[in-house]
Amino acid sequence: MEQMEAPILDAIYGGAVNFTDNGAEAESFKHRVDEIFVKVDKLEQRVNEIEQSTKKQPNACKSSSTAKDKDKHIPSMKKQQQDVACREAAAAKRMQELMRHFGTILCQITQHKWAWPFLQPVDVEGLGLHDYYKVIDKPMDFSTIKNQMEAKDGTGYKNVREICADVRLVFKNAMKYNDERSDVHVMAKTLLAKFEEKWLQLLPKVTEEEKRLEEEEAEAQLKMQLAEEAARAKMARDLSNELYEVDMHLEELREMVVQKCRKMSTEEKRKLGVALTRLSPEDLTKALDIVAQNNPGFQATADEVDLDIDAQTESTLWRLKFFVKDAIEVQGKSSASMGGNTNTNTNNHNSGNKTNNNLTNATNKRKREISDAIVKTAKKKNKKPSP
């Protein structure tokens, strides 16, 4: 696309196209170019958003515009989100059923005749247990567990294993703080053993549910990933189609420019030929590529290049002129900059003298090839050769 944009702008603003007879046509033409460039900027922004979204994790927050594009282009994305919501709701319902079964176990334990010391929080001050919090890091009792199980504000237990861990903590705290020969220690140890027996009966269902959740989560993530990849692919196809349309508009404008280009004078062609011999090897290669773009038979990389200036189209000549002009200006600035640093870089220059000479020889050789070809062609056409 850039290869099209450059000659269009150069032709409009560089004098290759003459709109003096029709000011309205010139304004209309420039307005079309401006509209295309605005559209290109928007397309580039969308491309950047897509690239950024691919670098983020699947659950990471996407930019609002990218998310909207996905929802717009890929209905399956919404379906996947709906499926996830349904799956999570079904899983929560099954977990509630497991908690109900666990509640039955908990009720049996708390109704045991030895459960009374563990039903409420330990009365630390009333019992004078001044070192209790130094020994016990996390106090726990059955009333606290019951409140946590019935919580509706989202702070409750998320799964059965969390409840199981707190039930064990009730008894282990008692066994840790009280001497093993004390009544409380024996009561806690006995109830813990009864609880573990009942827990083993429920454990297979818990394990089965956890495995199911893990498989469903993996499947959901895979489906979501595939949906996101499909969304990005669809967005990329849409962008590609829009970019193709832009290319077509630019091609139309390029053809208009070619038709509007004034003919380059003989003197301008002669100066262009001279200027080509002043290019660096890298810029000279680029200039030959410009010629090759509109001339498939031209071998820009051949060992010997025969460049016939008069045989080139007007659009190619103008593109060469603008490119050569810019390249020589850059070379001039670089030479001035190097000249200012000559005194400070004398030693480095001398040490690299051999390398510079080789590069200079290669440059001059390539320049002579082009120059000789231009002069050769000019002589064939009985025109004054370039000096």
CSV table of C-alpha atoms in Angstrom, one decimal:
chain,number,residue,atom,x,y,z
A,1,MET,CA,0.0,0.0,0.0
A,2,GLU,CA,2.9,2.4,0.9
A,3,GLN,CA,4.3,1.9,-2.6
A,4,MET,CA,1.0,3.3,-4.0
A,5,GLU,CA,0.7,6.1,-1.5
A,6,ALA,CA,4.1,7.6,-2.1
A,7,PRO,CA,3.8,8.3,-5.8
A,8,ILE,CA,0.3,9.7,-5.4
A,9,LEU,CA,1.4,12.2,-2.8
A,10,ASP,CA,4.6,13.0,-4.6
A,11,ALA,CA,2.7,13.6,-7.9
A,12,ILE,CA,0.1,15.8,-6.3
A,13,TYR,CA,2.3,18.0,-4.2
A,14,GLY,CA,5.5,17.7,-6.3
A,15,GLY,CA,4.3,19.2,-9.5
A,16,ALA,CA,4.0,16.0,-11.6
A,17,VAL,CA,0.2,16.5,-11.9
A,18,ASN,CA,-1.3,19.6,-13.3
A,19,PHE,CA,-4.7,20.5,-11.9
A,20,THR,CA,-4.4,24.3,-12.8
A,21,ASP,CA,-7.2,24.0,-15.3
A,22,ASN,CA,-9.6,22.5,-12.8
A,23,GLY,CA,-9.3,23.6,-9.2
A,24,ALA,CA,-12.4,21.8,-8.1
A,25,GLU,CA,-11.0,18.5,-9.5
A,26,ALA,CA,-7.8,19.0,-7.6
A,27,GLU,CA,-9.6,19.6,-4.3
A,28,SER,CA,-11.8,16.6,-4.9
A,29,PHE,CA,-8.8,14.4,-5.7
A,30,LYS,CA,-6.9,15.5,-2.6
A,31,HIS,CA,-10.1,15.0,-0.5
A,32,ARG,CA,-10.3,11.4,-1.7
A,33,VAL,CA,-6.7,10.8,-0.8
A,34,ASP,CA,-7.2,12.3,2.7
A,35,GLU,CA,-10.3,10.1,3.3
A,36,ILE,CA,-8.3,7.0,2.3
A,37,PHE,CA,-5.5,7.9,4.7
A,38,VAL,CA,-8.0,8.4,7.6
A,39,LYS,CA,-9.5,5.0,6.8
A,40,VAL,CA,-6.0,3.4,6.8
A,41,ASP,CA,-5.2,4.9,10.2
A,42,LYS,CA,-8.4,3.4,11.6
A,43,LEU,CA,-7.6,0.0,10.1
A,44,GLU,CA,-4.1,0.1,11.6
A,45,GLN,CA,-5.5,0.9,15.0
A,46,ARG,CA,-7.9,-2.1,14.8
A,47,VAL,CA,-4.9,-4.3,13.7
A,48,ASN,CA,-3.0,-3.1,16.7
A,49,GLU,CA,-5.9,-3.9,19.0
A,50,ILE,CA,-6.2,-7.4,17.6
A,51,GLU,CA,-2.4,-8.0,18.1
A,52,GLN,CA,-2.6,-6.7,21.7
A,53,SER,CA,-5.6,-9.0,22.5
A,54,THR,CA,-3.7,-12.1,21.3
A,55,LYS,CA,-0.9,-11.4,23.8
A,56,LYS,CA,-3.3,-11.4,26.8
A,57,GLN,CA,-4.5,-14.4,28.7
A,58,PRO,CA,-7.9,-15.9,27.8
A,59,ASN,CA,-9.5,-14.5,31.0
A,60,ALA,CA,-7.7,-11.1,30.8
A,61,CYS,CA,-9.8,-8.0,30.2
A,62,LYS,CA,-10.0,-7.1,26.5
A,63,SER,CA,-10.2,-3.6,25.1
A,64,SER,CA,-13.8,-2.4,24.7
A,65,SER,CA,-13.7,-2.0,20.9
A,66,THR,CA,-12.1,-5.4,20.4
A,67,ALA,CA,-14.7,-7.1,22.6
A,68,LYS,CA,-17.5,-5.3,20.7
A,69,ASP,CA,-16.0,-6.5,17.4
A,70,LYS,CA,-15.9,-10.1,18.6
A,71,ASP,CA,-19.5,-9.9,19.8
A,72,LYS,CA,-20.5,-8.4,16.5
A,73,HIS,CA,-18.8,-10.8,14.2
A,74,ILE,CA,-18.9,-14.1,16.2
A,75,PRO,CA,-22.3,-15.1,17.7
A,76,SER,CA,-20.6,-18.2,19.1
A,77,MET,CA,-18.7,-16.0,21.5
A,78,LYS,CA,-21.9,-15.1,23.3
A,79,LYS,CA,-23.1,-18.7,23.1
A,80,GLN,CA,-19.9,-19.8,24.8
A,81,GLN,CA,-20.4,-17.3,27.5
A,82,GLN,CA,-23.9,-18.5,28.0
A,83,ASP,CA,-22.7,-22.1,28.2
A,84,VAL,CA,-20.2,-21.1,30.8
A,85,ALA,CA,-22.9,-19.4,32.9
A,86,CYS,CA,-25.1,-22.5,32.7
A,87,ARG,CA,-22.3,-24.8,33.5
A,88,GLU,CA,-21.3,-22.8,36.6
A,89,ALA,CA,-24.9,-22.7,37.7
A,90,ALA,CA,-25.3,-26.5,37.4
A,91,ALA,CA,-22.0,-27.0,39.2
A,92,ALA,CA,-23.1,-24.7,42.0
A,93,LYS,CA,-26.3,-26.7,42.3
A,94,ARG,CA,-24.5,-30.0,42.6
A,95,MET,CA,-22.1,-28.5,45.2
A,96,GLN,CA,-25.1,-27.4,47.2
A,97,GLU,CA,-26.4,-30.9,47.2
A,98,LEU,CA,-23.0,-32.2,48.5
A,99,MET,CA,-23.1,-29.5,51.2
A,100,ARG,CA,-26.6,-30.7,52.1
A,101,HIS,CA,-25.2,-34.3,52.6
A,102,PHE,CA,-22.3,-32.8,54.6
A,103,GLY,CA,-24.8,-30.9,56.7
A,104,THR,CA,-26.4,-34.3,57.7
A,105,ILE,CA,-23.0,-35.5,58.8
A,106,LEU,CA,-22.4,-32.3,60.7
A,107,CYS,CA,-25.8,-32.6,62.4
A,108,GLN,CA,-25.0,-36.2,63.6
A,109,ILE,CA,-21.6,-35.0,65.1
A,110,THR,CA,-23.0,-32.0,66.8
A,111,GLN,CA,-25.8,-34.0,68.4
A,112,HIS,CA,-23.4,-36.3,70.0
A,113,LYS,CA,-23.3,-36.1,73.8
A,114,TRP,CA,-19.7,-35.1,73.8
A,115,ALA,CA,-20.1,-32.3,71.2
A,116,TRP,CA,-21.2,-29.6,73.7
A,117,PRO,CA,-17.7,-28.1,74.4
A,118,PHE,CA,-17.3,-27.4,70.6
A,119,LEU,CA,-20.7,-25.9,69.8
A,120,GLN,CA,-19.8,-22.3,70.6
A,121,PRO,CA,-16.5,-20.2,70.5
A,122,VAL,CA,-14.2,-20.9,73.5
A,123,ASP,CA,-14.9,-18.5,76.3
A,124,VAL,CA,-11.2,-17.4,76.7
A,125,GLU,CA,-11.8,-14.7,79.3
A,126,GLY,CA,-14.4,-16.6,81.3
A,127,LEU,CA,-12.3,-19.7,81.6
A,128,GLY,CA,-9.1,-17.6,82.2
A,129,LEU,CA,-7.3,-19.1,79.3
A,130,HIS,CA,-4.8,-16.3,78.9
A,131,ASP,CA,-2.4,-18.1,76.7
A,132,TYR,CA,-5.1,-19.5,74.3
A,133,TYR,CA,-4.4,-17.2,71.4
A,134,LYS,CA,-0.7,-17.8,71.8
A,135,VAL,CA,-1.3,-21.5,71.2
A,136,ILE,CA,-4.2,-21.5,68.8
A,137,ASP,CA,-3.7,-19.5,65.6
A,138,LYS,CA,-7.2,-19.9,64.2
A,139,PRO,CA,-10.1,-20.6,66.7
A,140,MET,CA,-13.0,-22.5,65.3
A,141,ASP,CA,-16.4,-23.9,66.6
A,142,PHE,CA,-19.5,-25.4,65.1
A,143,SER,CA,-21.7,-22.2,65.4
A,144,THR,CA,-19.1,-20.4,63.3
A,145,ILE,CA,-19.2,-23.2,60.7
A,146,LYS,CA,-23.0,-23.2,60.6
A,147,ASN,CA,-23.1,-19.4,60.0
A,148,GLN,CA,-20.5,-19.7,57.3
A,149,MET,CA,-22.5,-22.4,55.6
A,150,GLU,CA,-25.7,-20.3,55.6
A,151,ALA,CA,-24.0,-17.0,54.5
A,152,LYS,CA,-25.7,-15.4,51.6
A,153,ASP,CA,-23.3,-12.5,51.0
A,154,GLY,CA,-20.7,-14.5,49.1
A,155,THR,CA,-18.4,-15.0,52.1
A,156,GLY,CA,-19.6,-18.5,52.7
A,157,TYR,CA,-17.9,-21.8,51.8
A,158,LYS,CA,-17.3,-22.5,48.2
A,159,ASN,CA,-17.0,-26.2,48.4
A,160,VAL,CA,-17.3,-29.2,50.9
A,161,ARG,CA,-13.6,-29.5,51.5
A,162,GLU,CA,-13.5,-26.0,53.0
A,163,ILE,CA,-16.2,-27.1,55.6
A,164,CYS,CA,-14.3,-30.4,56.2
A,165,ALA,CA,-11.1,-28.5,57.0
A,166,ASP,CA,-12.9,-26.3,59.5
A,167,VAL,CA,-14.5,-29.3,61.2
A,168,ARG,CA,-11.2,-30.9,61.6
A,169,LEU,CA,-9.8,-27.6,63.0
A,170,VAL,CA,-12.4,-27.6,65.8
A,171,PHE,CA,-11.2,-30.9,67.1
A,172,LYS,CA,-7.5,-30.4,66.4
A,173,ASN,CA,-7.5,-27.0,68.3
A,174,ALA,CA,-9.0,-28.8,71.3
A,175,MET,CA,-6.5,-31.6,71.1
A,176,LYS,CA,-3.6,-29.1,70.7
A,177,TYR,CA,-4.5,-26.9,73.6
A,178,ASN,CA,-5.7,-29.5,76.1
A,179,ASP,CA,-3.6,-32.3,77.6
A,180,GLU,CA,-4.1,-35.7,76.0
A,181,ARG,CA,-5.4,-37.1,79.3
A,182,SER,CA,-8.0,-34.4,79.8
A,183,ASP,CA,-11.6,-35.0,79.0
A,184,VAL,CA,-11.8,-32.3,76.3
A,185,HIS,CA,-8.9,-33.8,74.5
A,186,VAL,CA,-10.4,-37.3,74.6
A,187,MET,CA,-13.8,-36.0,73.5
A,188,ALA,CA,-12.3,-34.1,70.6
A,189,LYS,CA,-10.2,-37.1,69.5
A,190,THR,CA,-13.2,-39.4,69.7
A,191,LEU,CA,-15.5,-37.1,67.7
A,192,LEU,CA,-12.8,-36.5,65.1
A,193,ALA,CA,-12.5,-40.2,64.5
A,194,LYS,CA,-16.3,-40.5,64.1
A,195,PHE,CA,-16.3,-37.6,61.7
A,196,GLU,CA,-13.5,-39.1,59.5
A,197,GLU,CA,-15.5,-42.3,59.2
A,198,LYS,CA,-18.6,-40.4,57.9
A,199,TRP,CA,-16.4,-38.2,55.7
A,200,LEU,CA,-15.0,-41.3,54.0
A,201,GLN,CA,-18.5,-42.3,53.0
A,202,LEU,CA,-19.1,-38.9,51.3
A,203,LEU,CA,-15.6,-38.5,49.8
A,204,PRO,CA,-16.1,-40.6,46.6
A,205,LYS,CA,-19.0,-38.2,45.6
A,206,VAL,CA,-16.8,-35.2,46.4
A,207,THR,CA,-13.9,-36.6,44.3
A,208,GLU,CA,-16.2,-37.4,41.4
A,209,GLU,CA,-17.6,-33.9,41.4
A,210,GLU,CA,-14.2,-32.3,41.6
A,211,LYS,CA,-13.0,-34.4,38.6
A,212,ARG,CA,-16.1,-33.5,36.7
A,213,LEU,CA,-15.6,-29.8,37.4
A,214,GLU,CA,-12.0,-30.1,36.3
A,215,GLU,CA,-12.9,-31.7,33.0
A,216,GLU,CA,-15.7,-29.2,32.4
A,217,GLU,CA,-13.4,-26.3,33.1
A,218,ALA,CA,-10.8,-27.7,30.7
A,219,GLU,CA,-13.4,-28.2,28.0
A,220,ALA,CA,-14.9,-24.8,28.5
A,221,GLN,CA,-11.5,-23.1,28.3
A,222,LEU,CA,-10.7,-25.0,25.0
A,223,LYS,CA,-14.1,-24.0,23.5
A,224,MET,CA,-13.6,-20.4,24.6
A,225,GLN,CA,-10.0,-20.4,23.1
A,226,LEU,CA,-11.3,-21.8,19.8
A,227,ALA,CA,-14.1,-19.2,19.8
A,228,GLU,CA,-11.7,-16.4,20.4
A,229,GLU,CA,-9.4,-17.7,17.7
A,230,ALA,CA,-12.3,-17.9,15.3
A,231,ALA,CA,-13.3,-14.3,16.3
A,232,ARG,CA,-9.7,-13.1,15.6
A,233,ALA,CA,-9.7,-14.9,12.3
A,234,LYS,CA,-13.0,-13.4,11.3
A,235,MET,CA,-11.8,-9.9,12.3
A,236,ALA,CA,-8.6,-10.5,10.3
A,237,ARG,CA,-10.6,-11.5,7.2
A,238,ASP,CA,-12.8,-8.4,7.5
A,239,LEU,CA,-9.7,-6.2,7.9
A,240,SER,CA,-8.1,-7.9,4.9
A,241,ASN,CA,-11.2,-7.2,2.8
A,242,GLU,CA,-11.3,-3.6,3.9
A,243,LEU,CA,-7.6,-3.2,3.1
A,244,TYR,CA,-8.2,-4.7,-0.3
A,245,GLU,CA,-10.9,-2.1,-0.9
A,246,VAL,CA,-8.4,0.6,0.1
A,247,ASP,CA,-5.8,-0.8,-2.3
A,248,MET,CA,-8.4,-0.7,-5.1
A,249,HIS,CA,-9.2,2.9,-4.3
A,250,LEU,CA,-5.5,3.8,-4.3
A,251,GLU,CA,-5.0,1.9,-7.6
A,252,GLU,CA,-7.8,4.0,-9.1
A,253,LEU,CA,-6.1,7.2,-7.8
A,254,ARG,CA,-2.7,6.0,-9.1
A,255,GLU,CA,-4.2,5.5,-12.6
A,256,MET,CA,-5.7,9.0,-12.4
A,257,VAL,CA,-2.3,10.4,-11.4
A,258,VAL,CA,-0.6,8.6,-14.4
A,259,GLN,CA,-3.2,10.1,-16.7
A,260,LYS,CA,-2.7,13.6,-15.3
A,261,CYS,CA,1.1,13.5,-15.2
A,262,ARG,CA,2.8,16.0,-17.4
A,263,LYS,CA,5.6,14.8,-19.6
A,264,MET,CA,9.1,15.2,-18.2
A,265,SER,CA,11.3,17.4,-20.3
A,266,THR,CA,14.5,16.2,-22.0
A,267,GLU,CA,16.6,18.4,-19.6
A,268,GLU,CA,14.8,16.9,-16.6
A,269,LYS,CA,15.5,13.4,-17.9
A,270,ARG,CA,19.2,14.3,-18.4
A,271,LYS,CA,19.5,15.7,-14.8
A,272,LEU,CA,17.7,12.6,-13.5
A,273,GLY,CA,20.3,10.4,-15.2
A,274,VAL,CA,23.1,12.3,-13.7
A,275,ALA,CA,21.5,12.2,-10.3
A,276,LEU,CA,21.2,8.4,-10.4
A,277,THR,CA,25.0,8.1,-10.7
A,278,ARG,CA,25.3,10.0,-7.4
A,279,LEU,CA,23.3,7.5,-5.3
A,280,SER,CA,24.7,5.1,-2.8
A,281,PRO,CA,24.6,1.4,-3.7
A,282,GLU,CA,21.7,0.9,-1.3
A,283,ASP,CA,19.7,3.8,-2.8
A,284,LEU,CA,20.7,2.8,-6.3
A,285,THR,CA,19.2,-0.6,-5.7
A,286,LYS,CA,16.0,1.0,-4.5
A,287,ALA,CA,15.8,3.2,-7.5
A,288,LEU,CA,16.2,0.2,-9.8
A,289,ASP,CA,13.4,-1.5,-7.9
A,290,ILE,CA,11.2,1.4,-8.7
A,291,VAL,CA,11.9,0.9,-12.4
A,292,ALA,CA,11.2,-2.8,-12.1
A,293,GLN,CA,7.8,-2.3,-10.5
A,294,ASN,CA,6.3,-1.0,-13.7
A,295,ASN,CA,8.6,-3.0,-16.0
A,296,PRO,CA,8.5,-6.7,-15.2
A,297,GLY,CA,11.1,-7.4,-17.9
A,298,PHE,CA,13.7,-5.1,-16.2
A,299,GLN,CA,16.3,-7.1,-14.3
A,300,ALA,CA,17.2,-4.8,-11.4
A,301,THR,CA,19.6,-7.3,-9.8
A,302,ALA,CA,21.4,-8.3,-13.0
A,303,ASP,CA,25.2,-7.9,-13.2
A,304,GLU,CA,24.8,-5.5,-16.1
A,305,VAL,CA,21.9,-3.1,-16.1
A,306,ASP,CA,20.8,-1.3,-19.2
A,307,LEU,CA,18.6,1.6,-18.1
A,308,ASP,CA,16.9,3.5,-20.9
A,309,ILE,CA,15.5,6.7,-19.3
A,310,ASP,CA,13.5,7.6,-22.4
A,311,ALA,CA,11.7,4.2,-22.4
A,312,GLN,CA,10.3,4.7,-18.9
A,313,THR,CA,6.7,5.7,-18.2
A,314,GLU,CA,6.0,9.2,-17.0
A,315,SER,CA,4.9,7.9,-13.6
A,316,THR,CA,8.1,5.9,-13.2
A,317,LEU,CA,10.2,8.9,-14.1
A,318,TRP,CA,8.5,11.1,-11.6
A,319,ARG,CA,8.7,8.5,-8.9
A,320,LEU,CA,12.5,8.2,-9.7
A,321,LYS,CA,12.8,12.0,-9.5
A,322,PHE,CA,11.2,12.3,-6.1
A,323,PHE,CA,13.1,9.3,-4.7
A,324,VAL,CA,16.5,10.5,-6.0
A,325,LYS,CA,15.8,14.0,-4.7
A,326,ASP,CA,15.1,12.8,-1.2
A,327,ALA,CA,18.0,10.3,-1.3
A,328,ILE,CA,20.6,12.9,-2.3
A,329,GLU,CA,19.3,15.3,0.4
A,330,VAL,CA,19.8,12.6,3.0
A,331,GLN,CA,23.3,11.8,1.7
A,332,GLY,CA,24.1,15.5,1.8
A,333,LYS,CA,23.1,15.7,5.5
A,334,SER,CA,25.0,12.6,6.3
A,335,SER,CA,28.1,13.9,4.6
A,336,ALA,CA,27.9,17.2,6.5
A,337,SER,CA,27.5,15.4,9.7
A,338,MET,CA,30.5,13.2,9.0
A,339,GLY,CA,32.5,16.2,8.0
A,340,GLY,CA,31.9,17.9,11.3
A,341,ASN,CA,33.3,14.9,13.1
A,342,THR,CA,36.4,14.4,10.9
A,343,ASN,CA,38.9,15.8,13.4
A,344,THR,CA,37.7,13.8,16.3
A,345,ASN,CA,37.5,10.6,14.3
A,346,THR,CA,40.8,10.7,12.4
A,347,ASN,CA,42.3,7.7,14.1
A,348,ASN,CA,39.2,5.6,13.5
A,349,HIS,CA,39.1,6.7,9.9
A,350,ASN,CA,42.7,5.7,9.3
A,351,SER,CA,42.2,2.3,10.9
A,352,GLY,CA,39.2,1.6,8.7
A,353,ASN,CA,40.8,3.0,5.6
A,354,LYS,CA,41.1,-0.3,3.9
A,355,THR,CA,37.4,-1.2,4.4
A,356,ASN,CA,36.3,2.3,3.3
A,357,ASN,CA,38.3,2.0,0.1
A,358,ASN,CA,36.7,-1.4,-0.7
A,359,LEU,CA,33.3,0.1,-0.1
A,360,THR,CA,34.1,3.1,-2.2
A,361,ASN,CA,35.4,0.9,-5.1
A,362,ALA,CA,32.2,-1.2,-5.0
A,363,THR,CA,30.1,2.0,-5.0
A,364,ASN,CA,31.9,3.6,-7.8
A,365,LYS,CA,31.7,0.3,-9.8
A,366,ARG,CA,28.0,0.2,-9.5
A,367,LYS,CA,27.6,3.9,-10.3
A,368,ARG,CA,29.8,3.5,-13.4
A,369,GLU,CA,27.6,0.5,-14.5
A,370,ILE,CA,24.4,2.7,-14.4
A,371,SER,CA,26.1,5.8,-15.8
A,372,ASP,CA,27.6,3.8,-18.7
A,373,ALA,CA,24.2,2.3,-19.4
A,374,ILE,CA,22.5,5.7,-19.4
A,375,VAL,CA,25.1,7.2,-21.6
A,376,LYS,CA,25.0,4.2,-23.9
A,377,THR,CA,21.2,4.5,-24.3
A,378,ALA,CA,21.5,8.2,-24.9
A,379,LYS,CA,24.0,7.7,-27.7
A,380,LYS,CA,21.8,5.2,-29.3
A,381,LYS,CA,19.0,7.8,-29.5
A,382,ASN,CA,21.4,10.5,-30.7
A,383,LYS,CA,20.9,12.5,-27.5
A,384,LYS,CA,23.4,14.4,-25.5
A,385,PRO,CA,25.0,12.1,-23.0
A,386,SER,CA,25.0,12.9,-19.3
A,387,PRO,CA,28.3,14.6,-18.2
